[in-house]
PDB file of C-alpha atoms in Angstrom:
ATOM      1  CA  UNK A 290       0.000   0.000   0.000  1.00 94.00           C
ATOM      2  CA  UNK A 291       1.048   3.410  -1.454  1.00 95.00           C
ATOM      3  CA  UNK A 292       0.865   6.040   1.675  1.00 97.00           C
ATOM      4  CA  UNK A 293       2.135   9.574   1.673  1.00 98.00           C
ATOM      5  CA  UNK A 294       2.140  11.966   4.612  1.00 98.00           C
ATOM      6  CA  UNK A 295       2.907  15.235   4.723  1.00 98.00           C
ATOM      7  CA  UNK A 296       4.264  17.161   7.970  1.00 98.00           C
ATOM      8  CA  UNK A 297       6.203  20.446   8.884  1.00 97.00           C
ATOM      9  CA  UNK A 298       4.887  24.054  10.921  1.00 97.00           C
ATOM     10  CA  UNK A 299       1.258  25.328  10.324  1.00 97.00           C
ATOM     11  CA  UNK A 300       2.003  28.931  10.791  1.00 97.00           C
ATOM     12  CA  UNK A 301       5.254  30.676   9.041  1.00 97.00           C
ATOM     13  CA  UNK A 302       5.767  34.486   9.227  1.00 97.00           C
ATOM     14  CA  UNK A 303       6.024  36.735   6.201  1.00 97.00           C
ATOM     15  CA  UNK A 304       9.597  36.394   4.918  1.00 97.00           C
ATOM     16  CA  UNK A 305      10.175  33.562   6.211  1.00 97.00           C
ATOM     17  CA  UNK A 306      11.248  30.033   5.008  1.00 98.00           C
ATOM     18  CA  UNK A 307       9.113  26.984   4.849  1.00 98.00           C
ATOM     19  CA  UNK A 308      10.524  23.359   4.857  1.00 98.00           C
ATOM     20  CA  UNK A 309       8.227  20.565   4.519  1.00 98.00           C
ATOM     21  CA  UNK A 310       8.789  16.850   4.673  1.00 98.00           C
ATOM     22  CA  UNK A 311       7.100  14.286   2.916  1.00 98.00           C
ATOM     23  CA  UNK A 312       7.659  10.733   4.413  1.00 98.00           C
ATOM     24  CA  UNK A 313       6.217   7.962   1.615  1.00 98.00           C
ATOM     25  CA  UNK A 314       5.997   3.984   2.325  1.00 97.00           C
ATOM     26  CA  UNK A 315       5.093   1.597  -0.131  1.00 95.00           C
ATOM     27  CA  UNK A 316       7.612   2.328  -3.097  1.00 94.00           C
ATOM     28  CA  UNK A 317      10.906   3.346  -3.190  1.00 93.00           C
ATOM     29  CA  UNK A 318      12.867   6.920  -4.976  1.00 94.00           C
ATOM     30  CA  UNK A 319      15.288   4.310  -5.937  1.00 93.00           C
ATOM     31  CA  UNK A 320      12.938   2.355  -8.244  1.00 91.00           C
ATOM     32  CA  UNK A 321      13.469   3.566 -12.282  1.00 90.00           C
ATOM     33  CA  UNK A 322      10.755   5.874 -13.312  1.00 89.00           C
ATOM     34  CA  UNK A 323       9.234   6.798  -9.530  1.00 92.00           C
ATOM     35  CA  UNK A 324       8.689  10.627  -8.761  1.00 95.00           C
ATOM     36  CA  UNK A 325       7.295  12.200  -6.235  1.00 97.00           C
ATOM     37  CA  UNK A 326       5.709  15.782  -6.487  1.00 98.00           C
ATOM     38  CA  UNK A 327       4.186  18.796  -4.611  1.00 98.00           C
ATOM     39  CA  UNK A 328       0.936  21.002  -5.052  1.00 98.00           C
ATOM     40  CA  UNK A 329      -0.497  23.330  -3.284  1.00 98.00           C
ATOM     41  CA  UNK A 330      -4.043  24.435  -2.784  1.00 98.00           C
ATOM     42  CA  UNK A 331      -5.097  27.852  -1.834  1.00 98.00           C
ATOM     43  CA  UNK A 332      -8.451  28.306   0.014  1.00 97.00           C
ATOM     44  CA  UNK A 333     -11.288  27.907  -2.276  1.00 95.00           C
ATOM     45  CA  UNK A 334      -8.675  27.325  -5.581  1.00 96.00           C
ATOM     46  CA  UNK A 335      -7.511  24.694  -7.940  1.00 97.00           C
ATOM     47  CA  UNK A 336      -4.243  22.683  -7.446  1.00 98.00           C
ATOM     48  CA  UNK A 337      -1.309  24.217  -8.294  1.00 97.00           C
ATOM     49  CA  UNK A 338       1.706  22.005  -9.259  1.00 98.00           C
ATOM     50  CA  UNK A 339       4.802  23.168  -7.433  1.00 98.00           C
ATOM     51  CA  UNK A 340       8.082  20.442  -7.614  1.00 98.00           C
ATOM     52  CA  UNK A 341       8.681  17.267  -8.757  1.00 97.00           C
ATOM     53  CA  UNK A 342      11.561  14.946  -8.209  1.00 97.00           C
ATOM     54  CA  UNK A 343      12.768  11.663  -9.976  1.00 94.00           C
ATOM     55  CA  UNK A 344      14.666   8.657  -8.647  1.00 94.00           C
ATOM     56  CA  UNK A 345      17.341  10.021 -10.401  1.00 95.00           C
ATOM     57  CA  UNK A 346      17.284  12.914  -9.338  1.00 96.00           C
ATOM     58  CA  UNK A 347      16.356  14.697 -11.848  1.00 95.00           C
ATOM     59  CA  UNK A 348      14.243  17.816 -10.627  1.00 97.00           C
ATOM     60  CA  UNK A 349      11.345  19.777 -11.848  1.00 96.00           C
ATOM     61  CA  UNK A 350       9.916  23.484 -11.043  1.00 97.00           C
ATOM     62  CA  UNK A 351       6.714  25.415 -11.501  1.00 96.00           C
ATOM     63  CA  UNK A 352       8.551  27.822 -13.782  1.00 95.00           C
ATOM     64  CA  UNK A 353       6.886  30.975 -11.861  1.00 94.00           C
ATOM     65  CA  UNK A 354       8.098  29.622  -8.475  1.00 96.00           C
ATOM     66  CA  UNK A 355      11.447  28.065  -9.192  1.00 94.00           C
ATOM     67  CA  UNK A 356      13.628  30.906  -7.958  1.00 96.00           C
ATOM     68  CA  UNK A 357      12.114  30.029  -4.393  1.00 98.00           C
ATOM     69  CA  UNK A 358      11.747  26.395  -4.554  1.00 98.00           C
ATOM     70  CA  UNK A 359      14.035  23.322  -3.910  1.00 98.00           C
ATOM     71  CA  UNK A 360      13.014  19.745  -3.244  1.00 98.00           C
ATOM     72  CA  UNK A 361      15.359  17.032  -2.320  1.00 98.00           C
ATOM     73  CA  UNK A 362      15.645  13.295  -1.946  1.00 97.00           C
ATOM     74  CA  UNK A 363      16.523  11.074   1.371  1.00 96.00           C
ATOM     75  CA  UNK A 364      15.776   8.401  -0.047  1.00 95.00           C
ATOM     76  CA  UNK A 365      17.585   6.363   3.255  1.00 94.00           C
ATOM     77  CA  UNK A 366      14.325   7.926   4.800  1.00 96.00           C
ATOM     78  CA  UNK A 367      11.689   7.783   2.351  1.00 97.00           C
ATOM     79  CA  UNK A 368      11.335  10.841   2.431  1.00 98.00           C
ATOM     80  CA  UNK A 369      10.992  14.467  -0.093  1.00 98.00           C
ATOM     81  CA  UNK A 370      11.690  17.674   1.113  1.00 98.00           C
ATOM     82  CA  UNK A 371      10.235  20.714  -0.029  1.00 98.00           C
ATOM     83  CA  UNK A 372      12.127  24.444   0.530  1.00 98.00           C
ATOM     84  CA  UNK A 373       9.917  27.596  -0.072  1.00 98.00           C
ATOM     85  CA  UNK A 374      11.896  31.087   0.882  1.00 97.00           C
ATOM     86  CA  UNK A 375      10.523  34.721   1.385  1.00 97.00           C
ATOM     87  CA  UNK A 376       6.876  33.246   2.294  1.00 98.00           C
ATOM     88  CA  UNK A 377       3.798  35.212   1.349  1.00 97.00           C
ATOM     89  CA  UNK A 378       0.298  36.218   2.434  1.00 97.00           C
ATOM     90  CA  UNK A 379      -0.460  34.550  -0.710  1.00 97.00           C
ATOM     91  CA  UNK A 380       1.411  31.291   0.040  1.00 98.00           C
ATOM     92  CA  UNK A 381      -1.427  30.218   2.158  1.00 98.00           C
ATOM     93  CA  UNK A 382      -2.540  26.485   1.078  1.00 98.00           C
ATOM     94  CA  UNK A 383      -2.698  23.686   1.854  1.00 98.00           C
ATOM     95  CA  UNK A 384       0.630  21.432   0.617  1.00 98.00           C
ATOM     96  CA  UNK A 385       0.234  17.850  -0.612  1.00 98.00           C
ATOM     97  CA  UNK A 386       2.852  15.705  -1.680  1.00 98.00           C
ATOM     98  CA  UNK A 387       1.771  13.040  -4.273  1.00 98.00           C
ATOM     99  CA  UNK A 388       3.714  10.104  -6.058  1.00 97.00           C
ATOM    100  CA  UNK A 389       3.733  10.806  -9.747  1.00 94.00           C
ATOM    101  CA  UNK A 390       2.595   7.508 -11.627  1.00 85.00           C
ATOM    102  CA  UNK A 391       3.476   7.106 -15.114  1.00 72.00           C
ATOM    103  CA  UNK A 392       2.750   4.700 -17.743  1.00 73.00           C
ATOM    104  CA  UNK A 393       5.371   5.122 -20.818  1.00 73.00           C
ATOM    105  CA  UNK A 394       4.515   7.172 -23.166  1.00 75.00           C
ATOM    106  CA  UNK A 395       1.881   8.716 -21.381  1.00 80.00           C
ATOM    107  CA  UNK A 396       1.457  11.945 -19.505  1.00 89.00           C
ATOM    108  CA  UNK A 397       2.224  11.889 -15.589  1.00 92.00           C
ATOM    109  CA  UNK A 398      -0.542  12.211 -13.181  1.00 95.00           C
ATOM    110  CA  UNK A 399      -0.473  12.245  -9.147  1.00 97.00           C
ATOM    111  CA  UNK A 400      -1.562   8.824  -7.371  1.00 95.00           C
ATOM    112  CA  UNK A 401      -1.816   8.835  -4.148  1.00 97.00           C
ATOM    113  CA  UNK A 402      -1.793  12.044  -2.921  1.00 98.00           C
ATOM    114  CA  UNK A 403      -0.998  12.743   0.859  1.00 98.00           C
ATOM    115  CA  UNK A 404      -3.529  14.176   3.576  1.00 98.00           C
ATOM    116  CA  UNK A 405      -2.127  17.289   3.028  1.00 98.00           C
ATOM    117  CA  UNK A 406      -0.920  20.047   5.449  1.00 98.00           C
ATOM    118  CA  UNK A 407      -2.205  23.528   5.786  1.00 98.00           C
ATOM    119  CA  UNK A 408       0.483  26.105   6.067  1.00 98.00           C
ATOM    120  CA  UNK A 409      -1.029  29.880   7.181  1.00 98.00           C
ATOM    121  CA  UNK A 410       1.169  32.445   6.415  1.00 98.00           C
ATOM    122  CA  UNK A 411       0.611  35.365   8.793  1.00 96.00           C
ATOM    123  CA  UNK A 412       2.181  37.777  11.131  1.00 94.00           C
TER     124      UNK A 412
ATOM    125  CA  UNK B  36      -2.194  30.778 -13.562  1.00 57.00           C
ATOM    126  CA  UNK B  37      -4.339  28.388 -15.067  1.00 75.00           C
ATOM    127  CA  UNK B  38      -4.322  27.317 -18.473  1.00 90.00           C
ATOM    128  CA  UNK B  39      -6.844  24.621 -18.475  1.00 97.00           C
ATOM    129  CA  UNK B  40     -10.854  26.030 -18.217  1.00 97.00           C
ATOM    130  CA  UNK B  41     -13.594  24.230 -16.591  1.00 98.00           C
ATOM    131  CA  UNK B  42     -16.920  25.620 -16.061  1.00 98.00           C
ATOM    132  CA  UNK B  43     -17.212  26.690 -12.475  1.00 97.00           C
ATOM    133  CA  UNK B  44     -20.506  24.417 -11.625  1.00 98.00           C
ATOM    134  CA  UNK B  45     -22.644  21.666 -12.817  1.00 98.00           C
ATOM    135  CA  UNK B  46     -25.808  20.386 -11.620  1.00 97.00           C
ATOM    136  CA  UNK B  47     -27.879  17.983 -12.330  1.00 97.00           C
ATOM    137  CA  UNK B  48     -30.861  15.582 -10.615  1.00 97.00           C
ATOM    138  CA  UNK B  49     -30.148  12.106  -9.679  1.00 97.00           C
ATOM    139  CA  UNK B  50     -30.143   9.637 -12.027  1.00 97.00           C
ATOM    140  CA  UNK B  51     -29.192  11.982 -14.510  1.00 97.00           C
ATOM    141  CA  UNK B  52     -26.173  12.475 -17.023  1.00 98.00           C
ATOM    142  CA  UNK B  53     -23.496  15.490 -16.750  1.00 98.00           C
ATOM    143  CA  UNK B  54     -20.820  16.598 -18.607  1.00 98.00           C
ATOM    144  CA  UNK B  55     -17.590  18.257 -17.664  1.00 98.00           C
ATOM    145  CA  UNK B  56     -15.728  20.280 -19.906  1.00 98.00           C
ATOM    146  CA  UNK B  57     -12.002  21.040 -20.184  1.00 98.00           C
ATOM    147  CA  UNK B  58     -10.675  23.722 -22.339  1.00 98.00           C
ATOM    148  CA  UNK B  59      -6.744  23.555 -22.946  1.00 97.00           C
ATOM    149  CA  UNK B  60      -4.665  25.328 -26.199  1.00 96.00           C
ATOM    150  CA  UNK B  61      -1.710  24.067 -28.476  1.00 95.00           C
ATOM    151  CA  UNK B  62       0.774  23.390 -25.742  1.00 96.00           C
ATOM    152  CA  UNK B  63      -1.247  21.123 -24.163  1.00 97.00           C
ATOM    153  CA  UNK B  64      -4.204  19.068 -24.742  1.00 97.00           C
ATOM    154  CA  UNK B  65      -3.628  20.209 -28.487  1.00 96.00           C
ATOM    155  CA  UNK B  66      -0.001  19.091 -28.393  1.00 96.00           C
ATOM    156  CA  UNK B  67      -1.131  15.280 -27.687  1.00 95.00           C
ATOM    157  CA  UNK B  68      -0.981  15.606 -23.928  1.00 96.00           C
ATOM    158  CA  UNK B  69      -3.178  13.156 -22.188  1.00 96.00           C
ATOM    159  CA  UNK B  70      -6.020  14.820 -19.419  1.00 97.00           C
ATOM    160  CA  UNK B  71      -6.528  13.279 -15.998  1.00 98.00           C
ATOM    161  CA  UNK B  72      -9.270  13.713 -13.901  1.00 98.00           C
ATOM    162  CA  UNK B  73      -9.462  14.036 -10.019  1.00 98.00           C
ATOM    163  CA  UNK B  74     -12.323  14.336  -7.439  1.00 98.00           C
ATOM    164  CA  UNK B  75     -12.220  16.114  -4.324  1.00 98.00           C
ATOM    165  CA  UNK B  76     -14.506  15.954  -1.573  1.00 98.00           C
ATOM    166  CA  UNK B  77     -14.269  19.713   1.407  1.00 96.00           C
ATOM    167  CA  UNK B  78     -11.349  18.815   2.950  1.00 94.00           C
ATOM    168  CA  UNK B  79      -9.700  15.865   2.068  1.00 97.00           C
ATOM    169  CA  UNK B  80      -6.814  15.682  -0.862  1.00 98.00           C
ATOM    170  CA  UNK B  81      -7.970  15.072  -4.416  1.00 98.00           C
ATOM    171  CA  UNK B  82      -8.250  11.653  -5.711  1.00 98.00           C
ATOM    172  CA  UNK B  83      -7.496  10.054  -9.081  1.00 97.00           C
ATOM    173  CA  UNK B  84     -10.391   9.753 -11.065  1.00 98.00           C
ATOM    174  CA  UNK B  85      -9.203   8.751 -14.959  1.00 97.00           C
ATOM    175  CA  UNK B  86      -6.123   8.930 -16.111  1.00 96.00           C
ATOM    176  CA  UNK B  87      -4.635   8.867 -19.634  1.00 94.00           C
ATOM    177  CA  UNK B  88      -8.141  10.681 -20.745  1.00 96.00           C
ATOM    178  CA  UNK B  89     -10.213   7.119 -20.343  1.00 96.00           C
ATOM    179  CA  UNK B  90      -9.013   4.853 -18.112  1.00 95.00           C
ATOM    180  CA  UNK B  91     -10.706   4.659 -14.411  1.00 97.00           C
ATOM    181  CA  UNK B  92      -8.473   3.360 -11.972  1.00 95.00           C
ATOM    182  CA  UNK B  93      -9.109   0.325  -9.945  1.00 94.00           C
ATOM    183  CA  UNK B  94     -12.523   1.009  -7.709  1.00 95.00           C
ATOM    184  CA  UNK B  95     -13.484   3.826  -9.311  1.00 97.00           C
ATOM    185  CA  UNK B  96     -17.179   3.274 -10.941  1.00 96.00           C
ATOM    186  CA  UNK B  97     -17.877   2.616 -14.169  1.00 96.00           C
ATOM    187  CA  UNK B  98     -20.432   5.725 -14.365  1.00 97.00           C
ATOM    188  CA  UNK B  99     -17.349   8.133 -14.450  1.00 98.00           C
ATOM    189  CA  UNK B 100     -15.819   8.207 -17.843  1.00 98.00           C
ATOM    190  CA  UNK B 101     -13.729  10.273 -19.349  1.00 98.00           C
ATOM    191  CA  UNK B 102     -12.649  11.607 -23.171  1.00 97.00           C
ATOM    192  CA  UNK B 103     -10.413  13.432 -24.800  1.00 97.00           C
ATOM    193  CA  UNK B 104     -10.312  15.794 -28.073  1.00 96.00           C
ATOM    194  CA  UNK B 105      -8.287  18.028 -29.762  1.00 96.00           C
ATOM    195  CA  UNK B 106      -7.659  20.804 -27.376  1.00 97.00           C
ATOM    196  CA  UNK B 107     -10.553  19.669 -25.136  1.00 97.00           C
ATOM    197  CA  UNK B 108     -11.252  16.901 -22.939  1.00 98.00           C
ATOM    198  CA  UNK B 109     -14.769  15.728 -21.091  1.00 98.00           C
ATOM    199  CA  UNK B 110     -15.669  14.076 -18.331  1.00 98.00           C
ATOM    200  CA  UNK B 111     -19.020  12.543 -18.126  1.00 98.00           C
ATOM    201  CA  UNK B 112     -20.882  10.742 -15.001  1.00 98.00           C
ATOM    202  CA  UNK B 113     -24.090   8.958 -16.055  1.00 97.00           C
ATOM    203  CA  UNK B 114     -26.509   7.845 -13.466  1.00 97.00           C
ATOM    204  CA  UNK B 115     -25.971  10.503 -10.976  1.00 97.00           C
ATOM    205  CA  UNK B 116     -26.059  10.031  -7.172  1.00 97.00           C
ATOM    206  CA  UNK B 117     -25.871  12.406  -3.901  1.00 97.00           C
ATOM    207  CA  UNK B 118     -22.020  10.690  -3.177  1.00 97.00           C
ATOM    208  CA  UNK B 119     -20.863  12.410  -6.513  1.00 97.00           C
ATOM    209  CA  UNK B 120     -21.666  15.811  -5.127  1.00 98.00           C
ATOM    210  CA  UNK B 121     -17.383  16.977  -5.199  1.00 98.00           C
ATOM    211  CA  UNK B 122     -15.022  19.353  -6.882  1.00 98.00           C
ATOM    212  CA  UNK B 123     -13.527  17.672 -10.245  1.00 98.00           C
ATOM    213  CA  UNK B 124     -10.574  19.158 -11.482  1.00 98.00           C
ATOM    214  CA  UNK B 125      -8.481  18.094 -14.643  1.00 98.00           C
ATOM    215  CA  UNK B 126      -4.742  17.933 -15.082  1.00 98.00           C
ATOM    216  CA  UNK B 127      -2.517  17.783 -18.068  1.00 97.00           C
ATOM    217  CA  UNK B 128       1.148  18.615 -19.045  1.00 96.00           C
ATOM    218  CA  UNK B 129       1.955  21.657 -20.912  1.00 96.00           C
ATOM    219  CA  UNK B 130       4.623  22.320 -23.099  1.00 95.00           C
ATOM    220  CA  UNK B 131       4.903  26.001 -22.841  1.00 94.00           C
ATOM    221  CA  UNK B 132       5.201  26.222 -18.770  1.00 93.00           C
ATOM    222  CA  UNK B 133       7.626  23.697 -18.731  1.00 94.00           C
ATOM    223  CA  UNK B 134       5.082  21.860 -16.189  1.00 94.00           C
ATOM    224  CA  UNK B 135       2.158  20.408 -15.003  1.00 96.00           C
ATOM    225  CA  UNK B 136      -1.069  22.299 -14.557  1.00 97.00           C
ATOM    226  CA  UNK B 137      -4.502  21.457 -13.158  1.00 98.00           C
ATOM    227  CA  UNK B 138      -8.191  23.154 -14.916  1.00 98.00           C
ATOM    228  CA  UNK B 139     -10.231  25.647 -12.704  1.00 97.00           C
ATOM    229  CA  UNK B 140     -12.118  23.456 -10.866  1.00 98.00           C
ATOM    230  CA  UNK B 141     -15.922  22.555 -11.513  1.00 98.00           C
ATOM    231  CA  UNK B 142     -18.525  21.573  -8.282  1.00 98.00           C
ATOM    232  CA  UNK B 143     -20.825  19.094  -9.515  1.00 98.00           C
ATOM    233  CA  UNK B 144     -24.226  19.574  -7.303  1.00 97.00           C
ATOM    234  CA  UNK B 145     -26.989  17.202  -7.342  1.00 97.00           C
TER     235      UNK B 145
END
């Protein structure tokens, strides 16, 4: 069983920099083809893709955020982490990280997707 | 942000048969990309409805089905019930951004 959890603070300050963690079980980063992403959700919004990392690591950015983003691999730990810096009013969302599942040839999509975790960004 | 248009509600009476559009352009449905589908219940994380614009993943009904043309993609549910009542958003690749991007969201009411 695929499982995905996502975990870091709930309330950053303007400015500051958010780290979150996403611990996985039931695959491994190490495995040819396996991915894991992140995508936010503001309040009342669509999903917005963020990062996305490859067992090789190969990485990926939402090309509007990529000058704040970095995501990383410990894949000892099973586990993604996701670096946002100079945090927003606007950052507000909630974060889920999600395995990317691909068939070749075919375009990526997200399955599972973790609980989620909402991140306020307020002073 | 979003490249990828969805009409911002459907509704329809039980039993019945909706539609759900999904607008793209060129660099994305148009360039051959395939359109997933998700469904999200108020606060929970989306789930993966059809993927590779047809195919329903293991479990989910067969009243949920999902095409795909040109620069547009559908999704259909037939025989409508209360439990389908969610957000449905759809997801595709896109060539121009460099990335992945998800349609505007659409609340199906019944």
């Amino acid at each position: 069983q695929v499982t995905l959890k996502e975990s870091g603070p709930t309330l950053v300050r303007p400015t500051q920099t958010l780290t979150l963690t996403c611990t996985f079980s039931g695959f491994s980063l190490t495995t040819r083809g396996v991915g894991v992403g992140w995508i936010r959700q503001a309040p009342g919004k669509a999903p917005e893709w963020l990062a996305l990392i490859y067992w090789d690591n190969d990485k990926r950015y939402n090309p509007f955020l990529k000058d704040r983003l970095t995501i990383a691999k410990d894949t000892s730990k099973n586990q993604v982490v996701l670096t946002m810096t100079n945090l927003d009013l606007v950052d507000t969302a909630t974060y889920f990280c999600a395995r990317r599942s691909v068939v070749v040839g075919a375009t990526d999509w997200f399955d599972p997707w973790g609980q989620g975790i909402l991140v306020t960004v307020s002073s | 942000q979003s490249v990828l248009t969805q009409p911002p509600s459907v509704a329809g009476a039980p039993g019945q048969r909706i539609t759900i559009s999904c607008t793209g352009s060129s660099s994305n449905l148009g360039a051959g990309f395939d359109v997933h589908w998700y469904q999200q219940f108020p606060g929970v994380a989306p789930k993966l409805l059809i993927y590779g614009n047809t195919n329903r993943p293991s479990g989910v009904p067969d009243r949920f089905s999902g095409s795909k043309s040109g620069t547009s993609a559908s999704l259909a549910i037939t025989g409508l019930q209360a439990e389908d009542e969610a957000d449905y958003y759809c997801q595709t690749y896109d060539s121009s951004l460099r990335g992945y991007v998800f349609g505007t969201g659409t609340k199906v009411t019944v």
